[in-house]
């Protein structure tokens, strides 16, 4: 119930393409959904986040789409660039009975020049 | 945002020894966490570091192996004890800023156990 399922495991797109990474959850107590970008040898960096009362959020080239009824959310990267090649993690935050973040398994994105 | 530093950034240790990792943040934070990330894997929460009291450990992690201190709001240490090669991993400190749910990560400590 506290899992966050992330797909795909890896993704290759051409420069300018729009990679989409999907996450799904079961626990309706999750109340905040961040996405992190991680480059090799670095800690994860917060990219964008959304709360379940919002269906879409955009920040620059990054968009989160949120479907509360389906318990799914996704990250879209517009006009992807080779510099976006990294591993992306979705996460879900819970405060009910505890305070923690549950992470997805990660998606390794490669954007070809 | 928050600036988080971790020391050391990497270390190579012998089996049976211990390594203590320090985490320092420059902002007012509420929560501090310690994660482990094995190569090519996701992040696994080890424990929540509680100020002035014992840490709260996740299933599969125990205080004898991973003692944690948090003497004040902006500093915490994680010790990985009685090292074995299976402990080779990246250890990450994270914080949640006061009055937010925003979590930021430190740069990580890469531990190799021989």
XYZ file of C-alpha atoms in Angstrom:
227
model
C 0.000 0.000 0.000
C 2.951 2.323 0.524
C 4.575 1.526 -2.815
C 4.957 3.892 -5.720
C 5.254 2.082 -9.043
C 7.310 3.865 -11.692
C 7.655 3.103 -15.398
C 9.432 2.749 -17.701
C 12.725 1.626 -16.190
C 14.631 3.278 -19.026
C 13.811 5.558 -21.914
C 15.658 6.789 -24.992
C 14.375 9.757 -26.992
C 15.688 12.009 -29.706
C 16.514 15.613 -28.938
C 13.313 17.662 -29.023
C 11.140 14.684 -28.129
C 8.775 14.549 -25.156
C 9.675 11.740 -22.763
C 6.877 10.744 -20.393
C 7.497 8.955 -17.101
C 4.593 7.460 -15.206
C 3.965 6.696 -11.553
C 1.069 5.012 -9.775
C 0.144 4.649 -6.125
C -2.482 2.968 -3.969
C -2.482 4.855 -0.685
C -4.900 7.781 -0.770
C -3.183 9.247 2.291
C -0.314 10.464 0.080
C -0.588 14.255 -0.083
C 2.378 15.597 -2.037
C 4.133 14.236 -5.110
C 7.629 15.513 -6.022
C 9.869 14.527 -8.905
C 13.639 14.382 -8.548
C 16.417 14.459 -11.147
C 19.692 12.754 -10.374
C 22.930 12.957 -12.319
C 25.686 10.367 -11.765
C 27.664 11.087 -8.621
C 25.198 13.693 -7.363
C 22.361 13.757 -4.886
C 18.774 13.911 -6.210
C 17.602 17.434 -7.002
C 13.990 18.520 -6.646
C 12.547 19.236 -10.075
C 8.850 19.917 -9.638
C 6.090 18.861 -7.262
C 2.298 18.754 -7.139
C -0.489 18.309 -4.611
C -3.508 16.103 -5.381
C -5.949 18.998 -5.630
C -4.224 20.182 -8.830
C -4.421 18.319 -12.163
C -1.425 19.871 -13.878
C 1.630 21.940 -13.002
C 4.238 23.416 -15.330
C 7.675 24.741 -14.523
C 9.719 25.604 -17.570
C 9.962 22.534 -19.791
C 8.725 20.180 -17.049
C 5.043 19.351 -16.562
C 3.352 17.099 -14.035
C -0.045 15.656 -14.944
C -2.022 14.301 -11.997
C -5.055 11.990 -12.165
C -6.426 11.661 -8.654
C -9.197 9.187 -9.513
C -6.765 6.864 -11.275
C -4.073 7.439 -8.616
C -1.517 8.146 -11.298
C 0.826 10.999 -12.093
C 3.355 11.590 -14.812
C 6.277 13.800 -15.732
C 6.537 15.261 -19.235
C 9.736 16.910 -20.449
C 9.077 19.262 -23.355
C 11.729 19.848 -26.017
C 14.106 17.430 -24.323
C 17.838 18.116 -24.539
C 20.912 15.901 -24.123
C 21.522 17.701 -20.821
C 18.268 16.192 -19.512
C 19.878 12.738 -19.631
C 19.654 11.615 -16.016
C 17.716 9.332 -13.705
C 14.297 10.572 -12.639
C 12.511 9.503 -9.462
C 8.920 10.132 -8.529
C 8.007 10.192 -4.861
C 4.965 10.396 -2.628
C 4.759 12.058 0.744
C 2.705 10.836 3.680
C 2.073 12.254 7.128
C -0.638 9.873 8.324
C 0.869 8.069 11.330
C 4.349 8.934 10.136
C 6.214 11.504 8.051
C 8.158 10.112 5.116
C 8.629 9.986 1.394
C 8.218 6.838 -0.662
C 10.276 6.720 -3.843
C 9.623 5.073 -7.168
C 12.219 2.768 -8.666
C 13.605 5.381 -11.056
C 13.720 5.934 -14.817
C 17.005 6.285 -16.631
C 16.495 8.790 -19.466
C 18.865 9.239 -22.365
C 18.286 12.053 -24.837
C 20.155 11.576 -28.091
C 21.730 14.583 -29.769
C 16.203 26.077 -0.912
C 18.815 24.625 1.433
C 22.543 24.084 1.153
C 23.442 20.699 2.560
C 26.982 19.485 3.033
C 28.085 15.947 3.743
C 31.464 14.752 4.933
C 33.238 12.754 3.735
C 32.207 12.769 0.087
C 33.710 9.312 -0.340
C 35.706 6.796 1.637
C 37.205 3.354 1.302
C 37.056 1.332 4.510
C 38.197 -2.049 5.693
C 35.790 -4.777 6.709
C 34.886 -4.611 10.413
C 35.572 -0.916 10.859
C 33.029 1.925 11.096
C 32.420 5.127 9.172
C 30.704 8.235 10.496
C 29.085 10.571 8.001
C 28.266 14.155 8.909
C 25.402 16.228 7.500
C 25.169 19.983 7.977
C 22.429 22.263 6.621
C 22.389 26.046 6.435
C 18.648 26.585 6.942
C 15.924 26.029 9.466
C 14.708 22.500 8.928
C 12.166 20.302 10.605
C 12.921 16.809 9.395
C 16.243 15.140 8.638
C 16.484 11.744 7.011
C 19.183 9.272 6.054
C 18.870 7.195 2.890
C 20.913 4.476 1.246
C 21.185 4.204 -2.510
C 22.861 1.139 -3.962
C 24.338 1.456 -7.457
C 21.638 1.840 -10.089
C 18.885 1.549 -7.503
C 16.306 3.783 -5.892
C 16.520 5.452 -2.517
C 15.835 3.434 0.615
C 15.014 5.271 3.815
C 17.215 4.161 6.704
C 15.818 6.362 9.454
C 14.426 9.714 10.511
C 16.910 11.643 12.634
C 15.070 13.159 15.605
C 16.552 16.126 17.419
C 17.663 15.204 20.901
C 16.154 11.738 20.886
C 16.607 8.325 19.319
C 16.170 8.055 15.575
C 13.161 6.302 14.078
C 14.360 3.342 12.015
C 12.690 1.721 9.039
C 12.121 -1.992 8.828
C 15.376 -3.799 8.194
C 17.592 -1.140 9.763
C 18.699 -1.244 13.403
C 20.364 1.202 15.738
C 23.331 -1.060 16.491
C 24.309 -1.100 12.824
C 23.303 2.484 11.939
C 23.550 4.711 15.025
C 22.325 8.234 14.306
C 22.678 11.441 16.266
C 21.010 14.810 15.788
C 22.205 17.151 18.544
C 20.583 20.239 17.013
C 18.255 21.323 14.216
C 20.894 21.626 11.506
C 23.381 18.785 12.123
C 23.213 15.008 12.103
C 25.586 12.068 11.900
C 25.107 8.541 10.602
C 27.546 5.820 11.589
C 27.705 2.617 9.607
C 29.168 0.054 11.991
C 30.959 -3.265 11.585
C 31.326 -2.708 7.868
C 30.973 -5.476 5.317
C 31.215 -5.293 1.514
C 27.401 -5.329 1.400
C 27.456 -1.877 3.011
C 29.139 -0.422 -0.067
C 26.646 2.160 -1.214
C 25.873 5.861 -1.412
C 24.508 7.345 1.787
C 22.387 10.472 1.469
C 21.229 12.984 4.009
C 18.020 14.891 3.300
C 16.150 17.690 5.022
C 12.684 19.188 4.941
C 12.554 22.949 5.263
C 10.500 24.475 8.056
C 6.882 25.225 7.088
C 7.117 23.213 3.866
C 6.989 19.604 2.680
C 9.928 20.243 0.373
C 12.727 17.718 0.749
C 16.287 18.490 -0.327
C 19.182 16.074 -0.582
C 22.837 16.389 0.219
C 25.501 15.397 -2.323
C 25.916 11.931 -0.831
C 28.776 9.898 0.610
C 30.099 7.056 -1.508
C 31.292 4.222 0.723
C 33.356 1.318 -0.543
C 34.115 -1.540 1.837
C 36.988 -3.849 1.016
